[in-house]
PDB file of C-alpha atoms in Angstrom:
ATOM      1  CA  MET K   1      -0.795 -16.446  -6.988  1.00 49.00           C
ATOM      2  CA  LYS K   2       1.856 -17.504  -9.477  1.00 51.00           C
ATOM      3  CA  THR K   3       1.005 -17.786 -13.184  1.00 52.00           C
ATOM      4  CA  SER K   4       2.647 -20.129 -15.637  1.00 48.00           C
ATOM      5  CA  LYS K   5       3.356 -20.064 -19.347  1.00 49.00           C
ATOM      6  CA  SER K   6       2.029 -23.598 -19.654  1.00 46.00           C
ATOM      7  CA  ALA K   7       0.789 -26.323 -17.365  1.00 51.00           C
ATOM      8  CA  THR K   8       3.546 -28.587 -18.760  1.00 55.00           C
ATOM      9  CA  ARG K   9       6.421 -26.190 -17.998  1.00 57.00           C
ATOM     10  CA  PRO K  10       8.773 -26.970 -15.075  1.00 64.00           C
ATOM     11  CA  PRO K  11       8.190 -25.162 -11.731  1.00 70.00           C
ATOM     12  CA  GLY K  12      11.133 -22.825 -12.263  1.00 78.00           C
ATOM     13  CA  ASP K  13       9.442 -21.404 -15.340  1.00 85.00           C
ATOM     14  CA  VAL K  14       6.500 -20.017 -13.343  1.00 94.00           C
ATOM     15  CA  PHE K  15       6.006 -16.254 -13.619  1.00 95.00           C
ATOM     16  CA  ILE K  16       6.304 -14.279 -10.362  1.00 96.00           C
ATOM     17  CA  ALA K  17       6.763 -10.705 -11.651  1.00 96.00           C
ATOM     18  CA  CYS K  18       5.325  -9.936 -15.072  1.00 92.00           C
ATOM     19  CA  ARG K  19       7.485 -12.025 -17.475  1.00 92.00           C
ATOM     20  CA  ARG K  20      10.149 -12.904 -14.920  1.00 95.00           C
ATOM     21  CA  THR K  21      10.176 -16.426 -13.569  1.00 96.00           C
ATOM     22  CA  ILE K  22      11.252 -18.296 -10.469  1.00 96.00           C
ATOM     23  CA  ASP K  23      14.490 -19.227 -12.208  1.00 96.00           C
ATOM     24  CA  ASP K  24      15.069 -15.570 -13.140  1.00 97.00           C
ATOM     25  CA  TRP K  25      14.656 -14.543  -9.503  1.00 97.00           C
ATOM     26  CA  ARG K  26      16.955 -17.248  -8.179  1.00 97.00           C
ATOM     27  CA  ALA K  27      19.712 -16.208 -10.586  1.00 97.00           C
ATOM     28  CA  PHE K  28      19.259 -12.533  -9.767  1.00 98.00           C
ATOM     29  CA  GLN K  29      18.923 -13.109  -6.015  1.00 97.00           C
ATOM     30  CA  ALA K  30      22.431 -14.548  -5.977  1.00 97.00           C
ATOM     31  CA  THR K  31      23.726 -11.087  -6.926  1.00 96.00           C
ATOM     32  CA  LEU K  32      21.768  -9.215  -4.235  1.00 97.00           C
ATOM     33  CA  VAL K  33      23.559  -8.330  -1.016  1.00 97.00           C
ATOM     34  CA  PRO K  34      21.841  -6.414   1.814  1.00 98.00           C
ATOM     35  CA  GLY K  35      23.754  -3.164   2.092  1.00 97.00           C
ATOM     36  CA  GLY K  36      25.282  -3.765  -1.331  1.00 96.00           C
ATOM     37  CA  ASP K  37      25.121  -2.084  -4.744  1.00 96.00           C
ATOM     38  CA  ALA K  38      22.215   0.392  -4.821  1.00 95.00           C
ATOM     39  CA  ALA K  39      21.907  -0.058  -8.599  1.00 96.00           C
ATOM     40  CA  LEU K  40      21.104  -3.728  -8.094  1.00 97.00           C
ATOM     41  CA  TRP K  41      18.503  -2.854  -5.479  1.00 98.00           C
ATOM     42  CA  GLU K  42      16.933  -0.365  -7.876  1.00 98.00           C
ATOM     43  CA  ARG K  43      16.722  -3.169 -10.415  1.00 98.00           C
ATOM     44  CA  ALA K  44      15.228  -5.501  -7.789  1.00 98.00           C
ATOM     45  CA  PHE K  45      12.563  -2.924  -7.026  1.00 98.00           C
ATOM     46  CA  LYS K  46      11.669  -2.251 -10.669  1.00 98.00           C
ATOM     47  CA  ASP K  47      12.005  -5.743 -12.122  1.00 98.00           C
ATOM     48  CA  TYR K  48      10.378  -7.668  -9.297  1.00 98.00           C
ATOM     49  CA  PHE K  49       8.440  -5.597  -6.764  1.00 98.00           C
ATOM     50  CA  GLN K  50       7.135  -2.920  -9.115  1.00 97.00           C
ATOM     51  CA  ALA K  51       6.590  -5.328 -11.994  1.00 97.00           C
ATOM     52  CA  ARG K  52       4.572  -7.692  -9.807  1.00 97.00           C
ATOM     53  CA  LEU K  53       2.613  -4.868  -8.214  1.00 96.00           C
ATOM     54  CA  PHE K  54       1.680  -3.056 -11.407  1.00 95.00           C
ATOM     55  CA  SER K  55       0.971  -6.054 -13.643  1.00 95.00           C
ATOM     56  CA  ARG K  56      -1.220  -7.843 -11.090  1.00 94.00           C
ATOM     57  CA  TYR K  57      -2.792  -5.004  -9.125  1.00 94.00           C
ATOM     58  CA  LEU K  58      -2.167  -1.385 -10.022  1.00 94.00           C
ATOM     59  CA  ASP K  59      -2.581  -1.549 -13.813  1.00 93.00           C
ATOM     60  CA  PRO K  60      -5.878  -3.497 -13.529  1.00 93.00           C
ATOM     61  CA  LEU K  61      -7.045  -0.979 -10.936  1.00 94.00           C
ATOM     62  CA  ARG K  62      -6.238   1.865 -13.331  1.00 92.00           C
ATOM     63  CA  VAL K  63      -8.347   0.191 -16.015  1.00 93.00           C
ATOM     64  CA  LEU K  64     -11.296   0.002 -13.633  1.00 92.00           C
ATOM     65  CA  GLN K  65     -10.867   3.642 -12.656  1.00 89.00           C
ATOM     66  CA  LYS K  66     -10.533   4.842 -16.243  1.00 88.00           C
ATOM     67  CA  ASN K  67     -13.444   2.878 -17.651  1.00 88.00           C
ATOM     68  CA  GLY K  68     -15.820   2.946 -14.709  1.00 78.00           C
ATOM     69  CA  ALA K  69     -19.216   4.602 -14.809  1.00 78.00           C
ATOM     70  CA  LYS K  70     -19.545   5.009 -11.020  1.00 80.00           C
ATOM     71  CA  ARG K  71     -22.183   2.297 -10.962  1.00 80.00           C
ATOM     72  CA  GLY K  72     -20.614   0.071  -8.322  1.00 83.00           C
ATOM     73  CA  GLU K  73     -17.130  -0.648  -9.642  1.00 92.00           C
ATOM     74  CA  GLY K  74     -15.771   1.011  -6.489  1.00 93.00           C
ATOM     75  CA  PHE K  75     -16.471  -2.258  -4.648  1.00 94.00           C
ATOM     76  CA  SER K  76     -14.132  -4.139  -7.004  1.00 95.00           C
ATOM     77  CA  ILE K  77     -11.506  -1.410  -6.745  1.00 95.00           C
ATOM     78  CA  VAL K  78     -11.469  -1.314  -2.945  1.00 97.00           C
ATOM     79  CA  ALA K  79     -11.541  -5.120  -2.708  1.00 96.00           C
ATOM     80  CA  ILE K  80      -8.369  -5.287  -4.798  1.00 95.00           C
ATOM     81  CA  GLN K  81      -6.788  -2.480  -2.793  1.00 96.00           C
ATOM     82  CA  CYS K  82      -7.512  -4.306   0.451  1.00 96.00           C
ATOM     83  CA  SER K  83      -6.014  -7.548  -0.837  1.00 93.00           C
ATOM     84  CA  LEU K  84      -2.900  -5.631  -1.873  1.00 96.00           C
ATOM     85  CA  ILE K  85      -2.323  -4.163   1.603  1.00 97.00           C
ATOM     86  CA  GLU K  86      -1.470  -7.525   3.136  1.00 95.00           C
ATOM     87  CA  PHE K  87       1.121  -8.200   0.428  1.00 96.00           C
ATOM     88  CA  LEU K  88       2.711  -4.790   0.983  1.00 98.00           C
ATOM     89  CA  GLU K  89       3.008  -5.184   4.748  1.00 98.00           C
ATOM     90  CA  SER K  90       4.202  -8.780   4.559  1.00 98.00           C
ATOM     91  CA  THR K  91       6.890  -7.660   2.093  1.00 98.00           C
ATOM     92  CA  ILE K  92       8.051  -4.946   4.489  1.00 98.00           C
ATOM     93  CA  GLN K  93       8.294  -7.548   7.263  1.00 98.00           C
ATOM     94  CA  GLY K  94       9.577 -10.327   5.018  1.00 98.00           C
ATOM     95  CA  LYS K  95       6.916 -12.724   6.241  1.00 98.00           C
ATOM     96  CA  SER K  96       4.719 -15.342   4.576  1.00 97.00           C
ATOM     97  CA  TYR K  97       1.200 -16.436   5.461  1.00 96.00           C
ATOM     98  CA  ARG K  98       0.586 -19.964   6.713  1.00 94.00           C
ATOM     99  CA  LEU K  99      -2.773 -21.335   7.823  1.00 92.00           C
ATOM    100  CA  LEU K 100      -2.181 -22.683  11.303  1.00 91.00           C
ATOM    101  CA  ARG K 101      -4.019 -25.986  11.472  1.00 91.00           C
ATOM    102  CA  LYS K 102      -4.561 -28.002  14.623  1.00 90.00           C
ATOM    103  CA  GLY K 103      -1.525 -30.165  15.292  1.00 91.00           C
ATOM    104  CA  ALA K 104       0.636 -28.309  12.775  1.00 90.00           C
ATOM    105  CA  PRO K 105       4.120 -27.074  13.734  1.00 94.00           C
ATOM    106  CA  ARG K 106       4.341 -23.669  15.338  1.00 94.00           C
ATOM    107  CA  LEU K 107       4.795 -20.679  13.109  1.00 95.00           C
ATOM    108  CA  GLY K 108       8.342 -19.936  12.094  1.00 96.00           C
ATOM    109  CA  GLN K 109      10.069 -16.627  12.780  1.00 96.00           C
ATOM    110  CA  TYR K 110       9.013 -15.238   9.419  1.00 97.00           C
ATOM    111  CA  GLU K 111       5.520 -16.734   9.188  1.00 97.00           C
ATOM    112  CA  TYR K 112       2.167 -15.314  10.259  1.00 96.00           C
ATOM    113  CA  SER K 113      -1.388 -16.599  10.363  1.00 95.00           C
ATOM    114  CA  ASN K 114      -3.323 -13.499  11.465  1.00 93.00           C
ATOM    115  CA  SER K 115      -4.174 -11.257   8.512  1.00 95.00           C
ATOM    116  CA  SER K 116      -5.796  -8.627  10.708  1.00 97.00           C
ATOM    117  CA  ASP K 117      -2.520  -7.872  12.501  1.00 96.00           C
ATOM    118  CA  MET K 118      -0.739  -7.407   9.181  1.00 97.00           C
ATOM    119  CA  PHE K 119      -3.524  -5.207   7.809  1.00 97.00           C
ATOM    120  CA  LEU K 120      -3.783  -2.999  10.892  1.00 98.00           C
ATOM    121  CA  THR K 121      -0.016  -2.601  11.135  1.00 98.00           C
ATOM    122  CA  PHE K 122       0.019  -1.230   7.604  1.00 98.00           C
ATOM    123  CA  LEU K 123      -2.776   1.294   8.163  1.00 98.00           C
ATOM    124  CA  LEU K 124      -1.361   2.522  11.466  1.00 98.00           C
ATOM    125  CA  ASN K 125       2.327   2.694  10.557  1.00 98.00           C
ATOM    126  CA  ARG K 126       2.778   3.259   6.831  1.00 98.00           C
ATOM    127  CA  THR K 127       2.728   6.638   5.190  1.00 95.00           C
ATOM    128  CA  PRO K 128       0.377   8.279   4.205  1.00 97.00           C
ATOM    129  CA  PHE K 129      -2.260   5.990   5.775  1.00 98.00           C
ATOM    130  CA  ASN K 130      -0.980   6.488   9.318  1.00 97.00           C
ATOM    131  CA  GLY K 131      -1.982  10.146   9.070  1.00 96.00           C
ATOM    132  CA  GLU K 132      -5.688   9.276   8.818  1.00 96.00           C
ATOM    133  CA  PHE K 133      -6.236   5.987  10.623  1.00 98.00           C
ATOM    134  CA  THR K 134      -6.503   5.559  14.386  1.00 97.00           C
ATOM    135  CA  PRO K 135      -6.516   2.135  16.075  1.00 98.00           C
ATOM    136  CA  VAL K 136     -10.318   2.290  16.388  1.00 98.00           C
ATOM    137  CA  THR K 137     -10.871   3.435  12.799  1.00 98.00           C
ATOM    138  CA  ALA K 138      -8.381   0.925  11.405  1.00 98.00           C
ATOM    139  CA  ARG K 139     -10.110  -1.969  13.177  1.00 98.00           C
ATOM    140  CA  ASP K 140     -13.538  -0.782  12.021  1.00 98.00           C
ATOM    141  CA  PHE K 141     -12.238  -0.396   8.460  1.00 98.00           C
ATOM    142  CA  TYR K 142     -10.731  -3.879   8.549  1.00 98.00           C
ATOM    143  CA  GLU K 143     -13.975  -5.451   9.723  1.00 98.00           C
ATOM    144  CA  GLY K 144     -16.443  -3.339   7.775  1.00 98.00           C
ATOM    145  CA  VAL K 145     -14.594  -2.802   4.505  1.00 98.00           C
ATOM    146  CA  ARG K 146     -11.826  -5.363   4.043  1.00 98.00           C
ATOM    147  CA  CYS K 147     -13.644  -8.353   5.548  1.00 97.00           C
ATOM    148  CA  GLY K 148     -17.037  -7.212   4.308  1.00 97.00           C
ATOM    149  CA  LEU K 149     -15.874  -6.958   0.694  1.00 96.00           C
ATOM    150  CA  LEU K 150     -13.639 -10.018   0.597  1.00 95.00           C
ATOM    151  CA  HIS K 151     -15.992 -12.361   2.450  1.00 95.00           C
ATOM    152  CA  GLU K 152     -19.478 -11.094   1.581  1.00 95.00           C
ATOM    153  CA  ALA K 153     -19.002  -8.736  -1.401  1.00 94.00           C
ATOM    154  CA  ARG K 154     -20.447  -5.873   0.651  1.00 96.00           C
ATOM    155  CA  THR K 155     -19.386  -3.186   3.078  1.00 97.00           C
ATOM    156  CA  LYS K 156     -20.597  -3.394   6.675  1.00 97.00           C
ATOM    157  CA  ASN K 157     -20.772  -1.308   9.848  1.00 96.00           C
ATOM    158  CA  GLY K 158     -22.085   1.696   7.918  1.00 97.00           C
ATOM    159  CA  TRP K 159     -19.102   2.064   5.543  1.00 98.00           C
ATOM    160  CA  THR K 160     -19.692   3.301   1.998  1.00 97.00           C
ATOM    161  CA  VAL K 161     -17.448   3.724  -1.051  1.00 96.00           C
ATOM    162  CA  LEU K 162     -17.228   6.925  -3.094  1.00 95.00           C
ATOM    163  CA  ALA K 163     -14.857   7.845  -5.928  1.00 93.00           C
ATOM    164  CA  LYS K 164     -12.983  10.806  -4.425  1.00 93.00           C
ATOM    165  CA  ASN K 165     -13.196  14.156  -2.710  1.00 92.00           C
ATOM    166  CA  LYS K 166     -11.444  17.462  -3.318  1.00 89.00           C
ATOM    167  CA  THR K 167      -9.436  17.458  -0.099  1.00 91.00           C
ATOM    168  CA  GLY K 168      -7.506  14.288  -0.915  1.00 92.00           C
ATOM    169  CA  GLN K 169      -8.754  12.461   2.177  1.00 95.00           C
ATOM    170  CA  ILE K 170      -8.400   8.690   2.089  1.00 97.00           C
ATOM    171  CA  ILE K 171     -11.363   8.195   4.388  1.00 98.00           C
ATOM    172  CA  ASP K 172     -13.959  10.244   6.223  1.00 97.00           C
ATOM    173  CA  LYS K 173     -13.861   8.832   9.739  1.00 95.00           C
ATOM    174  CA  LYS K 174     -17.065  10.531  10.871  1.00 95.00           C
ATOM    175  CA  LEU K 175     -19.206   9.615   7.857  1.00 97.00           C
ATOM    176  CA  LYS K 176     -17.404   6.264   7.355  1.00 98.00           C
ATOM    177  CA  ILE K 177     -16.617   6.829   3.691  1.00 98.00           C
ATOM    178  CA  VAL K 178     -13.647   5.373   1.832  1.00 98.00           C
ATOM    179  CA  TYR K 179     -12.606   7.417  -1.206  1.00 97.00           C
ATOM    180  CA  ARG K 180     -11.301   4.752  -3.543  1.00 96.00           C
ATOM    181  CA  ASP K 181      -9.414   7.034  -5.965  1.00 95.00           C
ATOM    182  CA  ASN K 182      -7.715   8.844  -3.074  1.00 96.00           C
ATOM    183  CA  PHE K 183      -6.939   5.453  -1.551  1.00 97.00           C
ATOM    184  CA  GLN K 184      -5.266   4.516  -4.827  1.00 96.00           C
ATOM    185  CA  SER K 185      -3.175   7.685  -4.787  1.00 96.00           C
ATOM    186  CA  ALA K 186      -2.124   6.864  -1.234  1.00 97.00           C
ATOM    187  CA  LEU K 187      -1.009   3.387  -2.278  1.00 97.00           C
ATOM    188  CA  LEU K 188       1.110   4.887  -5.057  1.00 96.00           C
ATOM    189  CA  ALA K 189       2.619   7.350  -2.569  1.00 97.00           C
ATOM    190  CA  PHE K 190       3.532   4.433  -0.321  1.00 98.00           C
ATOM    191  CA  VAL K 191       5.189   2.599  -3.219  1.00 97.00           C
ATOM    192  CA  ARG K 192       7.334   5.684  -3.914  1.00 97.00           C
ATOM    193  CA  TRP K 193       8.282   5.876  -0.231  1.00 97.00           C
ATOM    194  CA  TYR K 194       9.190   2.196  -0.213  1.00 98.00           C
ATOM    195  CA  GLU K 195      11.375   2.550  -3.298  1.00 97.00           C
ATOM    196  CA  GLY K 196      13.389   5.311  -1.652  1.00 97.00           C
ATOM    197  CA  ARG K 197      13.889   3.375   1.574  1.00 97.00           C
ATOM    198  CA  LEU K 198      14.698   0.038  -0.075  1.00 98.00           C
ATOM    199  CA  MET K 199      17.830   1.456  -1.697  1.00 96.00           C
ATOM    200  CA  SER K 200      19.622   1.816   1.647  1.00 96.00           C
ATOM    201  CA  ASP K 201      17.633   0.100   4.422  1.00 98.00           C
ATOM    202  CA  ILE K 202      19.337  -3.223   5.148  1.00 98.00           C
ATOM    203  CA  GLY K 203      16.372  -4.531   7.166  1.00 98.00           C
ATOM    204  CA  LEU K 204      13.983  -3.880   4.278  1.00 98.00           C
ATOM    205  CA  GLN K 205      16.427  -5.471   1.856  1.00 98.00           C
ATOM    206  CA  GLU K 206      16.688  -8.642   3.935  1.00 98.00           C
ATOM    207  CA  ALA K 207      12.901  -8.759   4.190  1.00 98.00           C
ATOM    208  CA  PHE K 208      12.570  -8.244   0.411  1.00 98.00           C
ATOM    209  CA  ILE K 209      14.751 -11.283  -0.282  1.00 98.00           C
ATOM    210  CA  ARG K 210      12.807 -13.430   2.201  1.00 98.00           C
ATOM    211  CA  LYS K 211       9.482 -12.411   0.659  1.00 98.00           C
ATOM    212  CA  PHE K 212      10.456 -13.097  -2.925  1.00 98.00           C
ATOM    213  CA  ASP K 213      12.151 -16.344  -1.959  1.00 97.00           C
ATOM    214  CA  SER K 214       8.840 -17.388  -0.392  1.00 96.00           C
ATOM    215  CA  LEU K 215       6.968 -16.578  -3.619  1.00 95.00           C
ATOM    216  CA  CYS K 216       9.081 -19.232  -5.326  1.00 94.00           C
ATOM    217  CA  LEU K 217       8.111 -22.081  -2.985  1.00 89.00           C
TER     218      LEU K 217
END
């Protein structure tokens, strides 16, 4: 969700990445060329993607981790992590969510209405998550953890949340445990991977522009 300095400010003054606004992005976007200057793409990553990610998700998660007493805050942590996954995958694909109502126009090329597809694609294809999730486990995780937490403030299907383990596992498939601190480390590893690829991958760059353009609508 966008945040604004004031309810009376014009739409272009709405924040989309820390202190950067819609107008800031539109001016900067005009300088971005897929396949162009890597220095500009490094700035795009840091000033927009990373700034949005850390200010709205990863820094708050770190506060919860640092100040938690292991008395249930893991539910809040994993709920935020699960909401972040859809943003990450939709940024990779350069797509935007649209609720498909009866009688509404068909989805455009870069629109989607099925969150589960986006979520499962991330778990099964993005490093380091793809090393631990199978199609069956990913679907069960989506239904029992993501949907359970976001819709009912609980885990379902036997899933539990623990802080971490010594092996670095993200999940224990057999015992159906999600290790929320290890999950956080995995998300940070993905962000580092994405930064490296964004500097030279034209497809990711085109998708990045589409995604941030859509955040300004």
